[in-house]
Coordinates of C-alpha atoms in Angstrom, one line a residue:
M784 CA -0.1 0.3 -0.2
A785 CA 2.5 2.1 1.0
A786 CA 4.5 1.7 -2.3
T787 CA 1.7 2.4 -4.2
S788 CA 1.2 6.0 -2.5
S789 CA 4.6 6.0 -2.8
L790 CA 4.6 5.7 -6.9
S791 CA 1.5 8.0 -6.9
L792 CA 3.0 10.8 -5.6
L793 CA 6.1 10.7 -8.1
L794 CA 3.7 10.6 -10.8
L795 CA 2.2 13.4 -9.7
L796 CA 5.6 15.3 -8.7
L797 CA 6.8 14.5 -13.0
S798 CA 3.5 15.8 -14.1
L799 CA 4.0 18.9 -12.6
L800 CA 7.6 19.3 -13.6
A801 CA 7.0 18.6 -17.2
P802 CA 7.8 21.6 -19.5
T803 CA 4.3 23.4 -20.6
S804 CA 3.8 23.7 -24.8
V805 CA 4.3 26.5 -26.8
H806 CA 1.6 25.9 -28.9
P807 CA -1.7 28.2 -28.4
K808 CA -4.0 26.2 -26.0
P809 CA -6.9 25.2 -28.8
L810 CA -10.8 25.8 -28.1
Q811 CA -13.0 22.8 -28.1
D812 CA -14.2 24.5 -31.4
S813 CA -10.8 25.3 -33.9
P814 CA -10.4 28.5 -35.8
Y815 CA -7.8 26.3 -37.9
L816 CA -8.8 24.2 -41.2
S817 CA -6.4 21.6 -40.2
P818 CA -6.5 19.6 -37.1
A819 CA -4.4 21.3 -34.1
T820 CA -2.6 17.5 -34.0
V821 CA -1.7 18.0 -38.0
L822 CA -1.0 21.9 -38.2
F823 CA 1.4 22.1 -34.8
P824 CA 3.5 19.4 -35.4
D825 CA 4.1 20.4 -39.0
Y826 CA 4.5 24.1 -37.8
D827 CA 7.8 22.6 -35.8
R828 CA 8.8 20.5 -38.8
M829 CA 8.5 24.1 -41.1
V830 CA 10.0 25.7 -38.0
A831 CA 12.8 22.9 -37.7
T832 CA 14.0 22.1 -41.2
F833 CA 12.1 24.7 -44.2
K834 CA 14.8 26.9 -46.2
I835 CA 14.9 29.2 -48.3
Y836 CA 17.4 30.7 -50.6
V837 CA 17.6 34.4 -51.9
Y838 CA 18.2 35.8 -54.9
P839 CA 20.7 39.0 -55.1
P840 CA 18.4 41.8 -56.2
P841 CA 18.9 43.7 -59.0
T842 CA 19.4 47.5 -57.3
P843 CA 18.8 48.2 -54.0
F844 CA 15.2 49.1 -52.9
T845 CA 12.7 49.7 -50.2
F846 CA 9.3 48.5 -50.1
A847 CA 6.0 51.0 -49.9
T848 CA 4.0 49.1 -47.5
P849 CA 4.3 48.1 -44.0
S850 CA 3.9 44.3 -44.2
E851 CA 5.9 43.2 -47.6
S852 CA 8.9 45.9 -45.4
L853 CA 8.4 43.4 -42.3
F854 CA 7.7 40.0 -44.1
H855 CA 11.1 41.1 -46.4
A856 CA 13.3 42.0 -43.3
S857 CA 12.1 39.7 -41.0
L858 CA 13.1 36.6 -43.6
L859 CA 17.0 38.2 -44.5
N860 CA 17.5 37.9 -40.5
S861 CA 15.9 34.5 -40.0
R862 CA 17.4 31.0 -39.6
F863 CA 15.2 29.9 -42.6
I864 CA 17.4 31.9 -45.2
T865 CA 20.4 29.4 -46.3
D866 CA 23.5 30.1 -48.8
D867 CA 23.2 27.0 -50.1
P868 CA 20.8 26.7 -53.1
D869 CA 20.7 22.8 -53.0
E870 CA 19.2 22.6 -49.3
A871 CA 16.9 24.7 -50.4
H872 CA 12.9 24.0 -50.5
L873 CA 11.9 27.2 -52.2
F874 CA 14.0 30.2 -54.1
Y875 CA 13.3 34.4 -53.0
V876 CA 13.3 36.7 -55.8
P877 CA 13.2 40.6 -54.5
F878 CA 12.8 43.3 -57.0
P879 CA 11.6 46.9 -56.3
P880 CA 7.9 47.2 -56.1
D881 CA 8.0 50.0 -59.2
L882 CA 9.9 47.7 -61.8
P883 CA 9.2 48.0 -65.3
S884 CA 7.7 44.9 -67.6
R885 CA 10.5 44.7 -69.4
S886 CA 13.3 45.2 -66.5
L887 CA 11.1 42.2 -64.8
S888 CA 11.4 40.4 -68.2
G889 CA 15.3 40.9 -68.2
L890 CA 16.0 40.0 -64.0
V891 CA 14.0 36.1 -65.2
E892 CA 15.9 36.2 -68.5
S893 CA 18.8 36.2 -65.8
L894 CA 17.8 33.7 -63.6
R895 CA 17.8 31.4 -66.9
T896 CA 20.9 32.5 -67.7
N897 CA 23.1 32.4 -64.5
Y898 CA 21.1 29.8 -62.4
T899 CA 20.0 26.3 -63.0
F900 CA 16.8 26.9 -60.6
W901 CA 14.3 28.1 -62.3
Y902 CA 14.4 25.6 -64.6
R903 CA 13.6 22.3 -62.3
S904 CA 9.9 23.5 -62.4
L905 CA 10.0 26.7 -64.6
G906 CA 9.5 28.9 -61.4
A907 CA 7.2 27.4 -59.5
D908 CA 9.3 26.3 -56.3
H909 CA 9.8 30.3 -56.5
F910 CA 8.6 33.3 -54.6
F911 CA 7.8 37.1 -54.6
L912 CA 6.5 40.1 -53.2
S913 CA 4.0 42.7 -54.8
R914 CA 1.9 44.7 -53.7
A915 CA -0.8 44.5 -55.7
G916 CA 0.2 41.5 -57.8
I917 CA 2.3 41.0 -61.7
G918 CA -0.2 42.3 -64.3
H919 CA -1.1 40.2 -67.4
A920 CA 1.9 40.5 -70.1
P921 CA 2.8 38.9 -73.5
D922 CA 6.2 38.1 -72.4
R923 CA 7.5 34.8 -72.1
N924 CA 9.2 35.4 -68.7
V925 CA 7.1 37.7 -66.6
L926 CA 4.3 35.0 -67.7
E927 CA 5.9 32.2 -66.2
L928 CA 6.9 34.0 -63.2
K929 CA 3.0 35.4 -63.0
K930 CA 1.3 32.0 -63.6
N931 CA 4.2 29.3 -62.0
S932 CA 5.7 31.4 -59.2
V933 CA 4.5 32.0 -56.0
Q934 CA 3.2 35.7 -55.9
I935 CA 2.8 37.5 -52.0
S936 CA 0.4 40.3 -52.1
C937 CA -1.4 42.7 -50.0
F938 CA -5.0 42.0 -49.0
P939 CA -6.5 43.1 -51.3
T940 CA -5.4 42.4 -54.4
T941 CA -6.4 43.5 -57.8
T942 CA -9.1 41.5 -59.4
G943 CA -7.3 38.7 -61.8
D944 CA -4.0 39.2 -60.7
F945 CA -4.5 36.4 -57.6
F946 CA -4.3 32.7 -57.8
P947 CA -5.5 31.5 -55.0
H948 CA -4.3 27.9 -55.1
K949 CA -0.7 29.1 -55.4
D950 CA -0.3 32.6 -53.9
V951 CA -0.4 34.0 -50.5
I952 CA -1.9 37.6 -48.7
L953 CA 0.1 39.0 -46.2
P954 CA -1.6 39.9 -43.1
P955 CA -2.5 43.7 -42.6
V956 CA -0.3 46.0 -40.3
P957 CA -2.5 48.3 -38.4
P958 CA -1.1 52.1 -38.4
S959 CA -1.0 51.1 -34.0
P960 CA -2.0 48.3 -32.3
L961 CA -5.0 48.9 -30.5
A962 CA -5.1 48.3 -26.0
L963 CA -6.6 45.2 -25.4
P964 CA -9.5 44.9 -23.0
H965 CA -9.6 44.5 -19.2
A966 CA -12.2 42.4 -19.0
H967 CA -14.5 40.1 -20.8
V968 CA -16.5 42.1 -23.7
G969 CA -19.4 40.2 -25.6
K970 CA -22.5 40.3 -27.1
E971 CA -24.7 42.0 -23.9
T972 CA -22.0 44.4 -23.0
A973 CA -20.9 46.4 -26.3
T974 CA -22.6 49.9 -26.6
F975 CA -22.7 49.3 -30.6
L976 CA -24.0 47.3 -32.9
G977 CA -21.3 47.7 -35.4
F978 CA -18.3 49.8 -35.9
M979 CA -17.2 51.2 -39.7
K980 CA -14.0 53.2 -40.2
R981 CA -14.9 56.4 -42.1
D982 CA -12.8 56.0 -45.5
E983 CA -11.9 59.1 -46.9
E984 CA -9.7 58.0 -49.5
Q985 CA -12.5 55.9 -51.1
E986 CA -13.7 58.0 -54.1
S987 CA -17.6 56.1 -54.2
R988 CA -19.4 54.2 -51.4
S989 CA -22.2 52.8 -51.5
S990 CA -25.8 53.7 -50.7
L991 CA -25.3 50.6 -47.9
V992 CA -22.2 52.6 -46.3
E993 CA -24.2 56.1 -46.5
E994 CA -27.4 54.0 -44.5
V995 CA -24.9 53.0 -41.9
E996 CA -23.6 56.2 -41.2
G997 CA -26.8 57.2 -40.6
D998 CA -27.9 54.5 -38.7
P999 CA -27.7 55.5 -34.6
E1000 CA -26.7 51.3 -34.1
F1001 CA -23.5 52.0 -35.9
L1002 CA -20.4 54.0 -34.8
V1003 CA -18.4 55.5 -37.4
E1004 CA -15.4 57.0 -36.7
S1005 CA -12.4 58.0 -39.0
E1006 CA -9.7 56.0 -36.9
P1007 CA -11.0 53.4 -34.8
S1008 CA -10.7 53.6 -31.0
D1009 CA -12.5 51.0 -29.2
L1010 CA -13.5 48.4 -30.5
T1011 CA -14.8 46.3 -27.7
R1012 CA -17.9 48.8 -27.7
S1013 CA -19.1 46.9 -31.0
K1014 CA -20.3 43.6 -31.9
F1015 CA -18.9 44.1 -35.2
C1016 CA -16.5 45.5 -37.5
L1017 CA -18.2 46.3 -40.6
F1018 CA -14.9 46.2 -43.8
V1019 CA -16.1 47.0 -47.2
Y1020 CA -14.4 44.9 -49.6
G1021 CA -11.4 46.9 -51.6
G1022 CA -11.3 49.9 -48.8
D1023 CA -9.2 49.8 -45.7
G1024 CA -8.9 46.5 -44.7
S1025 CA -5.4 47.2 -42.2
W1026 CA -7.2 46.9 -39.1
L1027 CA -8.8 43.5 -39.5
G1028 CA -6.5 41.6 -37.5
E1029 CA -6.5 44.2 -34.5
A1030 CA -10.7 43.7 -34.9
L1031 CA -10.4 39.7 -34.4
R1032 CA -7.9 39.8 -31.2
L1033 CA -10.1 42.4 -29.9
G1034 CA -13.3 40.3 -30.3
C1035 CA -14.7 42.5 -32.7
V1036 CA -16.5 39.5 -35.2
P1037 CA -15.6 41.2 -38.9
V1038 CA -18.0 41.5 -41.3
V1039 CA -16.8 41.7 -44.6
I1040 CA -19.4 43.6 -47.1
T1041 CA -18.6 42.1 -50.8
D1042 CA -20.9 41.4 -53.6
R1043 CA -18.2 38.8 -54.6
P1044 CA -16.9 35.7 -53.8
I1045 CA -13.6 36.3 -52.0
Q1046 CA -10.3 34.2 -52.4
D1047 CA -8.1 36.4 -51.1
M1048 CA -8.7 36.7 -47.3
P1049 CA -5.1 36.7 -45.7
L1050 CA -4.3 33.4 -43.8
I1051 CA -6.7 31.8 -45.7
D1052 CA -5.0 28.2 -46.2
V1053 CA -4.6 28.6 -42.1
V1054 CA -7.8 29.6 -40.7
R1055 CA -11.6 28.8 -41.8
W1056 CA -13.4 32.2 -42.4
S1057 CA -16.7 31.7 -42.3
E1058 CA -16.3 30.7 -38.6
I1059 CA -14.4 34.0 -37.3
A1060 CA -16.4 36.1 -39.9
V1061 CA -19.2 37.1 -41.5
F1062 CA -19.5 38.0 -45.0
V1063 CA -22.6 39.9 -46.3
G1064 CA -23.7 42.1 -50.1
S1065 CA -24.6 45.5 -50.2
R1066 CA -27.4 45.8 -52.3
G1067 CA -29.9 44.6 -49.2
G1068 CA -28.7 47.9 -47.2
V1069 CA -28.7 48.3 -43.7
A1070 CA -31.9 46.8 -43.1
E1071 CA -30.6 43.6 -44.9
L1072 CA -27.8 44.0 -42.4
K1073 CA -28.9 44.5 -39.7
R1074 CA -31.7 41.0 -40.2
V1075 CA -28.3 38.8 -40.5
L1076 CA -26.5 40.3 -37.6
G1077 CA -29.3 40.0 -35.5
G1078 CA -30.1 36.3 -36.9
I1079 CA -26.9 35.1 -35.1
S1080 CA -27.5 34.2 -31.7
G1081 CA -25.9 34.9 -28.5
E1082 CA -24.3 31.4 -28.4
Q1083 CA -22.9 31.3 -32.3
Y1084 CA -21.6 35.0 -31.6
E1085 CA -19.7 34.0 -28.7
R1086 CA -18.8 31.0 -30.5
M1087 CA -17.2 33.0 -33.9
R1088 CA -16.1 35.6 -31.1
G1089 CA -14.0 33.4 -29.2
L1090 CA -12.3 31.5 -32.1
G1091 CA -11.5 35.3 -33.6
V1092 CA -9.8 36.1 -30.8
T1093 CA -7.1 32.6 -31.2
A1094 CA -7.1 33.4 -34.9
G1095 CA -6.5 37.3 -34.0
K1096 CA -3.0 35.7 -32.3
H1097 CA -1.8 34.9 -36.1
F1098 CA -2.0 38.1 -37.7
V1099 CA 0.5 40.1 -35.1
W1100 CA 3.2 41.7 -36.6
N1101 CA 6.5 41.7 -34.3
E1102 CA 9.4 43.4 -35.5
V1103 CA 11.4 40.1 -34.0
P1104 CA 9.2 37.7 -35.3
Q1105 CA 7.7 35.5 -32.0
P1106 CA 6.4 31.9 -32.4
F1107 CA 2.7 31.5 -34.4
D1108 CA 2.9 35.5 -35.6
A1109 CA 1.7 36.9 -39.1
F1110 CA 5.9 35.9 -39.8
H1111 CA 5.3 32.9 -39.3
M1112 CA 2.3 32.1 -40.3
V1113 CA 3.1 33.2 -44.0
M1114 CA 5.9 30.9 -43.9
Y1115 CA 3.6 28.4 -42.9
Q1116 CA 1.9 29.1 -45.7
L1117 CA 5.1 29.0 -47.9
W1118 CA 6.1 25.4 -46.4
L1119 CA 2.7 24.2 -47.5
R1120 CA 3.7 25.3 -50.9
R1121 CA 6.9 23.6 -51.0
H1122 CA 5.9 20.3 -52.9
T1123 CA 6.4 21.6 -56.4
I1124 CA 6.6 19.6 -59.9
R1125 CA 10.1 19.5 -61.2
Y1126 CA 11.0 18.6 -64.4
A1127 CA 12.9 16.0 -65.9
R1128 CA 16.5 17.2 -66.4
R1129 CA 16.7 16.1 -69.8
E1130 CA 13.4 18.3 -70.5
W1131 CA 14.7 21.4 -69.9
M1132 CA 18.3 20.6 -71.3

């Protein structure tokens, strides 16, 4: 009997001394597309083994957007970079955001001439940064880069310049992070049904936006101040989406207003957007918007809100990247694209 008690005490002590996991604690319902038993071990393999070879840029340059700049700098300073192209899973092609099409063609041609790696997959194991995406061009080099290589763009992209089966969207960088609430804020404690940021740069506004501005159930401001005062945060697709991640992180369920299907949501390979956001058209006006939002039960809202807060942690950019932050989740999406078709040597020699 004494031996049994001693064994039980020993097992208890060992369990208390065991190291805790660094992985985010999953909710009963997960916001992730893959089960946690698949996602987290695969992420760990990515961190341990993923290698990127970076081609020398054609000229010194800087990126125009914060998300591009942060990703580029974080990548170059990361342990993912290798000087040995033979051990690389993917190849990064950096070039200025305003590079003319003819110069871009010359850059790809130089990769053909000076390196052998482009021919292994006609560029399918290469990736590049382009804020709005590369437009269509008859030039063979530009066409291969656009159709084969992984394009990393900002949200949202130009229609027709994004291919969801291969391209990646950077999570937006907010102008300034908003403070986390000190207490739980839910459907019963919020003051407004929804918040909308007034987009001063938007050339034309839909009638829905004008109706929202005149409805007392919605708060409309030039800049987000306290998102926890609203149950939902309204985003007009194509407008300012820089605070999308902040809305998730602070528990303000995003409502994306769009009249067409969207395929370029950030981290679309990782999170289930249908579980953490509402998508609604603009044609029904504010009455239809309020009908849709009012039809979401308290239990369903709290579930969406909780899943969104969990997902929001992956939208945070850091000057020094941290596990599971925006930089690492973009890298994980690249990791998912590392399996490319490599043509036999005789086909391109």
